[in-house]
CSV table of C-alpha atoms in Angstrom, one decimal:
chain,number,residue,atom,x,y,z
H,1,MET,CA,123.1,36.5,47.8
H,2,THR,CA,120.3,36.6,47.2
H,3,ALA,CA,118.5,39.4,44.4
H,4,THR,CA,116.4,41.5,45.0
H,5,HIS,CA,112.8,41.0,43.3
H,6,ALA,CA,111.9,44.0,41.5
H,7,PHE,CA,108.0,45.1,41.9
H,8,TRP,CA,105.5,46.7,38.6
H,9,LEU,CA,104.5,50.1,39.5
H,10,ALA,CA,102.4,51.3,36.3
H,11,GLY,CA,104.0,49.2,33.7
H,12,ARG,CA,108.3,49.3,34.6
H,13,GLN,CA,109.6,47.6,37.7
H,14,ALA,CA,111.0,49.4,40.8
H,15,THR,CA,112.0,49.3,43.6
H,16,GLY,CA,111.8,50.8,47.8
H,17,GLU,CA,113.5,51.6,51.0
H,18,ALA,CA,113.1,47.6,52.5
H,19,ALA,CA,112.5,43.6,51.5
H,20,PHE,CA,111.7,40.4,52.7
H,21,ASP,CA,112.5,37.0,52.2
H,22,VAL,CA,109.9,34.0,50.6
H,23,THR,CA,110.8,31.3,52.0
H,24,SER,CA,110.0,27.3,51.2
H,25,PRO,CA,107.2,26.2,54.1
H,26,TRP,CA,109.5,22.3,52.7
H,27,ASP,CA,112.7,22.6,53.7
H,28,GLY,CA,112.9,27.1,55.0
H,29,ARG,CA,115.7,27.9,52.0
H,30,VAL,CA,115.2,31.5,51.9
H,31,VAL,CA,113.8,30.9,47.5
H,32,GLY,CA,114.0,35.1,47.0
H,33,ARG,CA,113.8,38.1,48.0
H,34,VAL,CA,111.3,40.3,47.4
H,35,SER,CA,111.5,44.4,47.7
H,36,VAL,CA,108.3,46.0,49.0
H,37,PRO,CA,106.7,49.6,47.9
H,38,THR,CA,107.0,52.7,49.6
H,39,GLU,CA,103.3,54.5,50.2
H,40,ALA,CA,104.8,57.3,48.5
H,41,GLN,CA,105.2,54.3,44.9
H,42,VAL,CA,102.2,52.7,46.7
H,43,GLU,CA,100.1,56.7,45.4
H,44,GLU,CA,101.8,56.9,41.9
H,45,ALA,CA,101.1,53.6,41.3
H,46,VAL,CA,97.0,54.5,42.1
H,47,ALA,CA,97.3,58.0,40.3
H,48,ALA,CA,98.3,56.3,36.8
H,49,ALA,CA,95.7,53.7,37.2
H,50,HIS,CA,93.4,56.9,38.3
H,51,ALA,CA,94.3,58.8,35.5
H,52,VAL,CA,94.7,56.1,32.6
H,53,ILE,CA,91.0,55.0,33.5
H,54,ASP,CA,88.9,56.3,30.5
H,55,GLU,CA,92.5,56.2,28.4
H,56,PHE,CA,92.2,52.4,29.2
H,57,ALA,CA,88.4,51.8,29.0
H,58,ALA,CA,89.1,53.5,25.1
H,59,THR,CA,91.5,50.3,24.2
H,60,PRO,CA,90.7,49.1,20.7
H,61,ALA,CA,89.9,44.6,22.0
H,62,HIS,CA,91.9,43.9,19.1
H,63,VAL,CA,94.7,45.4,21.6
H,64,ARG,CA,93.5,43.9,24.8
H,65,ALA,CA,92.6,41.1,23.3
H,66,ALA,CA,96.9,41.0,21.7
H,67,ALA,CA,97.9,41.1,25.2
H,68,LEU,CA,95.8,38.7,27.5
H,69,ASP,CA,97.2,35.9,23.8
H,70,HIS,CA,100.6,36.9,25.4
H,71,VAL,CA,100.6,35.9,28.7
H,72,SER,CA,98.7,32.8,27.8
H,73,LYS,CA,101.4,31.6,25.4
H,74,ARG,CA,104.4,33.3,27.2
H,75,LEU,CA,102.6,31.6,30.4
H,76,VAL,CA,103.3,27.5,28.0
H,77,GLU,CA,106.5,28.7,26.6
H,78,ARG,CA,107.8,29.4,30.6
H,79,THR,CA,106.2,25.9,32.2
H,80,GLU,CA,108.4,24.4,33.9
H,81,GLU,CA,109.8,27.9,35.0
H,82,ILE,CA,107.1,29.1,36.6
H,83,ALA,CA,106.4,25.4,38.0
H,84,GLN,CA,109.0,25.1,40.3
H,85,LEU,CA,109.2,28.7,41.0
H,86,ILE,CA,105.2,27.8,43.0
H,87,SER,CA,106.7,25.3,44.0
H,88,ALA,CA,109.4,26.1,45.9
H,89,GLU,CA,107.6,29.6,47.1
H,90,ASN,CA,104.3,27.2,47.6
H,91,GLY,CA,105.2,23.7,48.6
H,92,LYS,CA,103.0,22.7,46.3
H,93,PRO,CA,103.7,19.2,44.9
H,94,ILE,CA,104.9,19.9,41.5
H,95,LYS,CA,102.9,17.9,39.3
H,96,TRP,CA,99.8,19.8,41.0
H,97,ALA,CA,102.2,23.1,40.1
H,98,ARG,CA,102.3,22.0,36.8
H,99,GLY,CA,98.7,22.1,36.5
H,100,GLU,CA,98.0,25.6,38.0
H,101,VAL,CA,99.8,27.0,35.6
H,102,GLY,CA,98.3,24.8,32.4
H,103,ARG,CA,94.6,26.3,34.2
H,104,ALA,CA,96.4,29.9,33.8
H,105,VAL,CA,97.0,29.8,30.7
H,106,SER,CA,93.4,28.9,29.8
H,107,VAL,CA,92.4,32.5,32.2
H,108,PHE,CA,93.9,34.2,29.5
H,109,ARG,CA,93.1,32.0,26.2
H,110,PHE,CA,88.8,32.1,27.7
H,111,ALA,CA,89.4,36.3,28.1
H,112,ALA,CA,91.7,36.9,25.0
H,113,GLU,CA,88.5,35.5,23.1
H,114,GLU,CA,85.5,37.5,25.3
H,115,ALA,CA,87.9,40.6,24.5
H,116,ARG,CA,86.9,40.3,21.1
H,117,ARG,CA,83.2,39.6,21.0
H,118,PHE,CA,83.0,41.9,25.1
H,119,ASN,CA,80.4,45.0,24.7
H,120,GLY,CA,79.0,44.2,21.4
H,121,GLY,CA,75.3,45.7,23.2
H,122,GLU,CA,72.0,44.7,23.0
H,123,ALA,CA,69.4,46.5,21.9
H,124,GLN,CA,65.7,46.8,22.5
H,125,ARG,CA,63.0,47.8,20.5
H,126,LEU,CA,61.1,50.2,22.9
H,127,ASP,CA,57.7,51.0,21.2
H,128,THR,CA,55.6,48.4,22.7
H,129,ASP,CA,54.2,51.6,23.9
H,130,ALA,CA,52.8,54.7,21.9
H,131,GLY,CA,55.2,56.1,24.1
H,132,GLY,CA,58.4,54.1,22.5
H,133,GLN,CA,57.4,55.0,18.9
H,134,GLY,CA,60.3,54.9,16.6
H,135,ARG,CA,63.1,54.9,19.8
H,136,LEU,CA,65.9,52.2,19.8
H,137,ALA,CA,68.1,51.4,23.3
H,138,LEU,CA,71.8,49.6,22.9
H,139,THR,CA,72.7,48.8,26.0
H,140,ARG,CA,76.4,48.1,26.8
H,141,ARG,CA,78.9,48.1,29.8
H,142,PHE,CA,81.7,49.9,30.7
H,143,PRO,CA,84.6,49.9,32.9
H,144,LYS,CA,83.1,50.9,37.1
H,145,GLY,CA,86.3,52.3,37.1
H,146,VAL,CA,90.5,50.7,39.5
H,147,VAL,CA,90.6,47.0,40.7
H,148,LEU,CA,91.9,46.7,43.7
H,149,GLY,CA,92.5,42.7,43.1
H,150,ILE,CA,93.8,41.3,46.3
H,151,ALA,CA,95.3,37.2,46.0
H,152,PRO,CA,96.4,34.1,48.3
H,153,PHE,CA,98.6,32.1,48.5
H,154,ASN,CA,97.0,28.7,47.8
H,155,PHE,CA,97.1,29.2,44.0
H,156,PRO,CA,99.4,31.6,43.7
H,157,LEU,CA,99.6,31.8,40.0
H,158,ASN,CA,96.2,31.6,39.0
H,159,LEU,CA,94.0,33.6,41.4
H,160,CYS,CA,96.3,36.1,40.5
H,161,ALA,CA,95.8,35.1,36.8
H,162,HIS,CA,91.5,35.6,38.2
H,163,LYS,CA,91.8,38.5,39.0
H,164,ILE,CA,94.8,40.8,36.3
H,165,ALA,CA,92.1,38.6,33.0
H,166,PRO,CA,89.2,40.1,33.5
H,167,ALA,CA,90.2,43.3,34.0
H,168,ILE,CA,92.6,43.7,31.3
H,169,ALA,CA,89.6,42.9,29.2
H,170,VAL,CA,87.2,44.8,30.3
H,171,GLY,CA,90.0,47.8,30.3
H,172,ALA,CA,89.6,48.2,33.6
H,173,PRO,CA,93.3,49.0,35.8
H,174,ILE,CA,94.4,47.2,37.8
H,175,ILE,CA,96.1,47.0,40.9
H,176,LEU,CA,97.2,43.3,42.4
H,177,LYS,CA,98.4,42.8,45.6
H,178,PRO,CA,99.8,39.3,45.3
H,179,ALA,CA,99.8,36.9,48.3
H,180,PRO,CA,102.9,38.2,51.6
H,181,ALA,CA,103.6,34.7,51.4
H,182,THR,CA,103.8,33.4,47.9
H,183,PRO,CA,104.4,37.0,45.6
H,184,LEU,CA,107.0,35.5,43.6
H,185,SER,CA,104.5,34.2,40.8
H,186,GLY,CA,102.0,37.3,40.3
H,187,LEU,CA,105.3,39.3,39.8
H,188,ILE,CA,106.4,37.0,36.9
H,189,LEU,CA,103.2,37.9,35.4
H,190,GLY,CA,104.0,41.7,35.4
H,191,GLU,CA,106.8,40.4,33.4
H,192,LEU,CA,104.6,38.5,31.1
H,193,LEU,CA,102.5,42.3,30.3
H,194,ALA,CA,105.2,43.5,29.8
H,195,GLU,CA,106.1,42.6,27.2
H,196,THR,CA,102.6,43.8,25.7
H,197,ASP,CA,101.4,46.8,24.7
H,198,LEU,CA,99.4,48.5,27.3
H,199,PRO,CA,99.5,51.1,28.1
H,200,ALA,CA,101.5,52.8,31.0
H,201,GLY,CA,99.1,52.6,34.7
H,202,SER,CA,96.9,50.0,33.5
H,203,TRP,CA,98.6,47.6,35.5
H,204,SER,CA,100.5,47.4,38.5
H,205,VAL,CA,101.6,44.1,41.1
H,206,LEU,CA,102.9,46.0,44.2
H,207,THR,CA,104.0,43.8,46.7
H,208,VAL,CA,102.5,45.7,50.0
H,209,PRO,CA,102.8,43.7,53.1
H,210,ASN,CA,98.8,43.7,54.5
H,211,GLU,CA,99.3,45.8,57.6
H,212,GLN,CA,99.2,48.2,54.6
H,213,MET,CA,96.0,47.5,53.3
H,214,PRO,CA,93.2,49.3,54.9
H,215,ALA,CA,94.1,52.6,53.4
H,216,LEU,CA,94.3,51.0,49.5
H,217,VAL,CA,91.5,49.6,50.7
H,218,LYS,CA,89.7,52.6,51.5
H,219,ASP,CA,90.9,54.8,48.3
H,220,GLU,CA,88.1,56.1,47.2
H,221,ARG,CA,90.4,55.9,43.2
H,222,LEU,CA,89.9,52.2,43.5
H,223,PRO,CA,85.5,51.5,43.8
H,224,VAL,CA,86.1,47.9,43.1
H,225,ILE,CA,87.4,45.1,45.3
H,226,SER,CA,87.9,41.2,43.8
H,227,PHE,CA,89.3,39.6,46.9
H,228,THR,CA,89.8,36.6,47.8
H,229,GLY,CA,90.3,35.0,51.5
H,230,SER,CA,89.3,33.8,54.7
H,231,ASP,CA,85.5,35.0,55.1
H,232,LYS,CA,87.0,37.5,58.4
H,233,VAL,CA,89.2,39.7,56.9
H,234,GLY,CA,87.0,39.4,53.4
H,235,TYR,CA,83.9,40.7,55.3
H,236,ALA,CA,85.6,43.4,57.3
H,237,ILE,CA,86.9,44.7,53.6
H,238,MET,CA,82.3,45.0,52.6
H,239,ASP,CA,82.4,46.7,56.2
H,240,SER,CA,84.7,49.1,56.1
H,241,VAL,CA,83.2,49.8,52.7
H,242,PRO,CA,80.2,49.8,52.3
H,243,ARG,CA,79.0,52.1,48.5
H,244,LYS,CA,82.1,50.1,47.2
H,245,HIS,CA,81.7,47.5,44.8
H,246,CYS,CA,83.3,44.2,46.6
H,247,THR,CA,83.3,40.4,44.6
H,248,LEU,CA,84.5,38.1,48.1
H,249,GLU,CA,85.9,34.9,46.6
H,250,LEU,CA,85.9,33.4,50.7
H,251,GLY,CA,85.5,29.6,52.5
H,252,GLY,CA,83.7,26.7,52.1
H,253,ASN,CA,83.4,24.0,54.0
H,254,GLY,CA,83.5,21.8,51.2
H,255,ALA,CA,81.3,18.2,51.1
H,256,ALA,CA,81.1,15.2,49.0
H,257,VAL,CA,77.9,13.6,49.4
H,258,VAL,CA,77.6,9.5,48.8
H,259,LEU,CA,74.1,8.4,47.7
H,260,ALA,CA,72.5,4.6,47.7
H,261,ASP,CA,72.4,4.3,44.1
H,262,PHE,CA,76.5,5.4,43.9
H,263,ALA,CA,76.8,1.5,45.3
H,264,SER,CA,78.3,-0.7,42.5
H,265,GLU,CA,82.1,-1.5,43.2
H,266,LYS,CA,83.5,0.2,40.7
H,267,ASP,CA,81.7,3.0,42.3
H,268,LEU,CA,82.8,3.5,45.4
H,269,ASP,CA,86.0,3.8,44.0
H,270,TRP,CA,86.5,5.6,42.0
H,271,ALA,CA,83.9,7.7,44.8
H,272,ALA,CA,86.9,6.4,47.1
H,273,THR,CA,90.1,7.8,44.8
H,274,ARG,CA,88.1,10.4,44.6
H,275,ILE,CA,87.5,12.1,47.7
H,276,ALA,CA,90.8,10.8,48.9
H,277,THR,CA,92.8,13.4,46.2
H,278,PHE,CA,90.3,16.4,46.6
H,279,SER,CA,91.3,16.1,50.3
H,280,ASN,CA,94.8,16.1,50.5
H,281,TYR,CA,95.5,18.2,47.4
H,282,GLN,CA,97.2,21.3,48.3
H,283,GLY,CA,97.7,20.2,51.4
H,284,GLY,CA,94.8,20.6,51.5
H,285,GLN,CA,94.7,24.1,51.6
H,286,SER,CA,91.8,24.3,49.2
H,287,CYS,CA,88.8,25.9,49.6
H,288,ILE,CA,87.0,23.6,47.0
H,289,SER,CA,88.8,21.1,49.2
H,290,VAL,CA,86.6,17.4,50.4
H,291,GLN,CA,85.7,17.9,54.0
H,292,ARG,CA,83.7,16.3,55.1
H,293,VAL,CA,82.4,13.2,53.9
H,294,ILE,CA,78.5,12.5,54.2
H,295,ALA,CA,77.6,8.6,53.6
H,296,ASP,CA,74.2,6.7,52.8
H,297,ALA,CA,74.4,3.8,55.4
H,298,SER,CA,73.7,2.2,52.6
H,299,VAL,CA,76.7,1.9,51.0
H,300,TYR,CA,78.7,3.7,54.1
H,301,ASP,CA,80.5,0.1,56.0
H,302,LEU,CA,81.9,-0.4,52.5
H,303,LEU,CA,82.8,3.3,50.9
H,304,LEU,CA,84.9,4.0,54.4
H,305,PRO,CA,87.5,1.5,54.3
H,306,LYS,CA,87.9,2.4,51.0
H,307,ILE,CA,88.1,5.9,52.3
H,308,VAL,CA,91.0,4.9,54.8
H,309,ALA,CA,92.9,3.2,52.8
H,310,ALA,CA,92.9,5.8,49.4
H,311,VAL,CA,93.9,9.0,51.3
H,312,GLU,CA,96.7,6.7,52.7
H,313,ALA,CA,98.3,5.4,49.6
H,314,GLN,CA,98.7,9.7,48.7
H,315,VAL,CA,102.0,10.1,48.5
H,316,THR,CA,104.0,12.7,51.3
H,317,GLY,CA,106.9,14.2,51.0
H,318,ASP,CA,108.8,16.7,49.3
H,319,PRO,CA,107.1,18.9,46.7
H,320,SER,CA,109.4,19.2,44.1
H,321,ASP,CA,109.3,14.7,43.3
H,322,ALA,CA,107.1,14.9,40.7
H,323,ALA,CA,105.8,10.7,42.8
H,324,THR,CA,104.1,13.1,45.5
H,325,ASP,CA,100.8,14.3,46.1
H,326,VAL,CA,101.3,15.5,49.7
H,327,GLY,CA,103.2,18.1,50.7
H,328,PRO,CA,103.7,20.6,53.6
H,329,LEU,CA,100.9,23.4,54.6
H,330,VAL,CA,101.6,26.9,53.8
H,331,ASN,CA,103.7,27.5,57.2
H,332,GLU,CA,104.1,26.1,60.8
H,333,ASP,CA,101.6,27.6,61.7
H,334,ALA,CA,99.1,27.0,58.9
H,335,ALA,CA,100.3,22.9,60.2
H,336,LYS,CA,100.3,23.4,63.9
H,337,ARG,CA,96.2,24.7,64.2
H,338,VAL,CA,95.4,21.8,61.6
H,339,GLU,CA,96.5,19.9,65.0
H,340,SER,CA,95.2,21.1,67.6
H,341,TRP,CA,91.3,20.9,65.7
H,342,VAL,CA,92.4,17.5,64.9
H,343,ASP,CA,93.2,16.7,68.6
H,344,GLU,CA,90.4,19.5,69.9
H,345,ALA,CA,88.0,16.6,67.8
H,346,VAL,CA,89.7,13.6,69.3
H,347,GLN,CA,89.4,15.0,72.3
H,348,GLY,CA,85.7,15.3,71.9
H,349,GLY,CA,84.7,12.0,70.9
H,350,ALA,CA,85.7,12.1,68.1
H,351,LYS,CA,87.1,8.3,66.3
H,352,LEU,CA,91.0,9.5,64.1
H,353,LEU,CA,90.9,6.3,61.8
H,354,THR,CA,94.9,6.9,60.2
H,355,GLY,CA,96.8,10.6,60.4
H,356,GLY,CA,96.9,12.6,62.9
H,357,LYS,CA,100.9,13.8,62.9
H,358,ARG,CA,102.3,16.8,62.7
H,359,ASP,CA,106.3,17.2,61.0
H,360,GLY,CA,107.3,21.0,61.0
H,361,ALA,CA,104.4,22.3,58.0
H,362,SER,CA,103.7,19.2,56.7
H,363,TYR,CA,100.2,17.5,58.7
H,364,ALA,CA,99.6,13.9,57.9
H,365,PRO,CA,96.5,13.1,55.7
H,366,THR,CA,93.9,12.3,58.4
H,367,VAL,CA,90.3,10.4,58.6
H,368,LEU,CA,88.3,11.3,61.3
H,369,THR,CA,84.5,10.0,62.3
H,370,ASP,CA,82.0,10.3,65.2
H,371,VAL,CA,83.6,14.2,64.8
H,372,PRO,CA,81.4,16.5,67.5
H,373,ALA,CA,79.2,18.4,66.2
H,374,ASP,CA,80.4,21.3,68.1
H,375,VAL,CA,84.1,21.2,68.0
H,376,THR,CA,86.2,24.1,65.4
H,377,LEU,CA,86.5,20.8,62.4
H,378,ALA,CA,82.8,20.3,62.1
H,379,CYS,CA,81.9,24.0,61.9
H,380,GLU,CA,85.1,25.6,60.4
H,381,GLU,CA,87.4,26.1,58.0
H,382,VAL,CA,90.4,23.3,57.9
H,383,PHE,CA,92.3,24.4,55.7
H,384,GLY,CA,94.9,21.5,55.7
H,385,PRO,CA,94.2,17.5,54.6
H,386,VAL,CA,91.6,16.8,56.9
H,387,LEU,CA,88.8,14.5,56.1
H,388,THR,CA,85.4,13.7,58.3
H,389,VAL,CA,82.9,11.4,57.4
H,390,THR,CA,78.9,11.2,58.3
H,391,LYS,CA,76.7,8.1,58.5
H,392,VAL,CA,73.2,9.7,57.3
H,393,ASP,CA,70.2,7.8,56.4
H,394,GLY,CA,68.4,9.3,53.2
H,395,GLU,CA,69.0,11.5,50.5
H,396,ASP,CA,67.3,14.8,52.7
H,397,GLU,CA,68.7,13.5,55.7
H,398,ALA,CA,72.3,14.5,53.4
H,399,PHE,CA,71.4,17.6,51.8
H,400,ALA,CA,70.0,19.3,55.2
H,401,ALA,CA,74.1,17.9,56.1
H,402,VAL,CA,75.7,19.2,53.9
H,403,ASN,CA,73.7,23.2,54.5
H,404,ASP,CA,74.1,22.5,57.9
H,405,SER,CA,77.2,24.9,57.6
H,406,LYS,CA,78.3,28.4,57.6
H,407,TYR,CA,79.8,28.8,54.2
H,408,GLY,CA,78.1,27.1,51.3
H,409,LEU,CA,81.2,27.4,48.0
H,410,GLN,CA,80.7,23.6,46.5
H,411,ALA,CA,79.6,20.7,46.9
H,412,GLY,CA,79.4,17.3,45.5
H,413,VAL,CA,77.4,14.8,44.9
H,414,PHE,CA,78.0,11.3,44.1
H,415,THR,CA,74.5,9.3,42.3
H,416,HIS,CA,73.5,8.3,39.0
H,417,ASP,CA,69.8,9.4,39.4
H,418,LEU,CA,69.2,12.6,36.9
H,419,GLN,CA,66.1,14.0,39.7
H,420,THR,CA,68.6,13.5,42.6
H,421,ALA,CA,70.6,16.2,40.6
H,422,PHE,CA,68.5,17.9,40.4
H,423,ARG,CA,66.4,18.0,44.2
H,424,ALA,CA,69.7,19.1,44.3
H,425,HIS,CA,70.5,21.8,42.7
H,426,ARG,CA,67.4,22.7,43.9
H,427,ALA,CA,68.3,22.2,47.5
H,428,LEU,CA,71.8,22.4,47.9
H,429,GLU,CA,72.5,25.8,49.5
H,430,VAL,CA,75.9,26.5,47.5
H,431,GLY,CA,77.0,28.2,44.6
H,432,GLY,CA,77.8,25.6,42.5
H,433,VAL,CA,76.9,21.6,43.0
H,434,ILE,CA,79.4,18.9,41.3
H,435,VAL,CA,78.0,15.2,40.0
H,436,GLY,CA,79.2,12.2,40.1
H,437,ASP,CA,82.5,13.9,41.4
H,438,VAL,CA,83.6,15.7,44.9
H,439,PRO,CA,83.1,19.7,45.5
H,440,SER,CA,86.8,20.3,43.7
H,441,TYR,CA,86.0,20.1,40.8
H,442,ARG,CA,86.2,24.1,39.1
H,443,ALA,CA,86.8,24.6,35.8
H,444,ASP,CA,88.5,28.4,35.0
H,445,GLN,CA,85.0,28.9,32.4
H,446,MET,CA,82.5,28.6,34.9
H,447,PRO,CA,81.0,31.4,37.2
H,448,TYR,CA,82.2,30.3,40.6
H,449,GLY,CA,81.6,31.8,44.4
H,450,GLY,CA,79.7,31.1,47.4
H,451,ALA,CA,76.2,31.3,49.1
H,452,LYS,CA,76.0,32.4,53.0
H,453,GLN,CA,79.6,33.1,54.7
H,454,SER,CA,81.5,32.0,51.4
H,455,GLY,CA,81.1,35.2,50.0
H,456,VAL,CA,79.9,37.5,47.4
H,457,GLY,CA,79.9,37.8,44.1
H,458,ARG,CA,81.0,35.0,40.8
H,459,GLU,CA,84.3,34.9,39.4
H,460,GLY,CA,84.9,32.7,35.7
H,461,VAL,CA,86.5,34.3,33.0
H,462,ALA,CA,83.3,36.6,31.7
H,463,PHE,CA,81.2,36.2,35.0
H,464,ALA,CA,84.5,39.1,37.0
H,465,MET,CA,83.6,41.3,33.6
H,466,ASP,CA,80.3,41.5,34.3
H,467,ASP,CA,81.8,41.8,38.1
H,468,TYR,CA,84.5,45.1,36.7
H,469,THR,CA,81.1,46.6,35.1
H,470,TYR,CA,78.4,48.5,34.7
H,471,GLU,CA,75.8,48.4,32.9
H,472,ARG,CA,74.9,52.3,30.1
H,473,VAL,CA,72.1,52.8,28.2
H,474,LEU,CA,72.1,54.9,25.4
H,475,VAL,CA,68.5,55.5,23.5
H,476,LEU,CA,68.6,56.4,19.7
H,477,THR,CA,65.2,58.9,19.2
H,478,GLY,CA,63.1,59.2,15.5
H,479,LEU,CA,64.3,55.9,14.1
H,480,ALA,CA,62.2,54.9,10.9
H,481,LEU,CA,62.3,50.9,13.4
C-alpha cells in the first residue's frame, strides 16, 4: 500500500481528510499518494503567514542565508533520489531531471548570496536644491507581504525553487502551491526547509486542488502572487485581483532564427543539433522550447535536412533510461491535444517531414514545413515535441516573423555579426534574445520573463526579490553633509 505524503502547514507536516494519487505519465503506476489540506488547514496556513510578516522581515540576513545555503547543500546530497522522483512523477528523462536538480541547487545558492547583500540601502544627497540642505535620503526595500507561489508541472522542483528562494531571501512569508500532477518535488523542498531555523509560519507547501485556488488568490492577506503557467489562467488570476501585485510567467512560441551569415557546415550542424535537442527536451513542455525555426532562404535547403536528421536521432522511450532524450508528455490528454493540432495543420496543407505519431502519453518528435498561418499550431504554444520550419528572405523578414505572435518570451538568433545581434535586441518583441543559440537557454540568475501575452514581471533570483518588495525612503534631517 502506498504511504500518504503529508503537506507542510506553517513549517510542520500535516494531513487532511482527502488524498489523491500521483501517477507516472510513462506507465501509469502510482508514484505517491498525497494528502489534501482542508479549508480550515488552508486558513491556518494563511493566518500563520500573515501573523509572522513583521518577525520574518526582521530576521537577520545570516539566518535567512544559512537556511537557503542548507537547502542548496541538501539538494546536492539528495540529487539522485530527487531526480528519480522528478522523472517518475513528471515523465522527464532522468538526464534532464538531474539537470533540473542542479539548477535548483544554484537557485538556492544564488538566493543565499543575494540575501547577504540585500538591502544595504542607497543614500542620496538632497541638498542639490536649497530646500534639501542638510538632508539625506536612504532608500531600502521591504517585503510587500505574504507571497502566494503557484508552480507548474514542467519543472516541478526548479520552478518551486524560483518561488520560494527569493521570498526567503527578502524575508517574505510564502505559501507554495505545487502543480497537482507533480506535487512530490515541491514537498521535498518542504522537507529541507523544515531542517532550518526559519520562523514557524514563514512557509507552507499546500497541495491544494486547482478548483480551490480562487479563494486563495482573492485572500487579501496574500498581496503578492507569483504564477507560472498558461496565459489563460494567468490573466484570469490578474483580472480577478487587479489591485494585487502579480508576476506572471506565461506561455511562449519560441523562435530560432538562422541568418545568412550562419552558413558553414559547422554552423549549420550546431544550429540543427541545438534546435533538435531543445524542441524536444522535456517533451517540448517548456515555455522556451523551440517551436518555430525561421531560416534565411540562403541556408534553408542545407539546414532543413540536418534538422530532420537531428530530430530523428532523438532517443525516445522510458524516462528512467539514461539514454532517453524524449519521454512522455504529462498525460495522455496533453498528447492527444498535440496530435489534434498537428493533424489540423497537415489537413490544412502543412508537410509532415517526420514524427506525427502518438502512443499513449508519448508523441513522436515532429517536424513540419509549409504550416498555414491560421492553424492552431502556428498561433498557440504547442507545449509538445513539435517543430515548424519556415523560409524567409533576409533579416527584416525574419525578425518580422518572430514578432508575428501574441507571445514574446525569448528568441534565439544564430548569427556571428555583432551589429545584427544588437539590431535583434532592439527589434524583437521578447523578454530575452539569445545570440548564437536557441531561445531555450536560461541562466537562473538572469532576468527571465516575457512581453505581450507571455506575462508581466521578471524571475531570476535578484529580480524576483525586487518584485516581492517595494522601496521605502528614510529622510534624515540636519546633517552636516
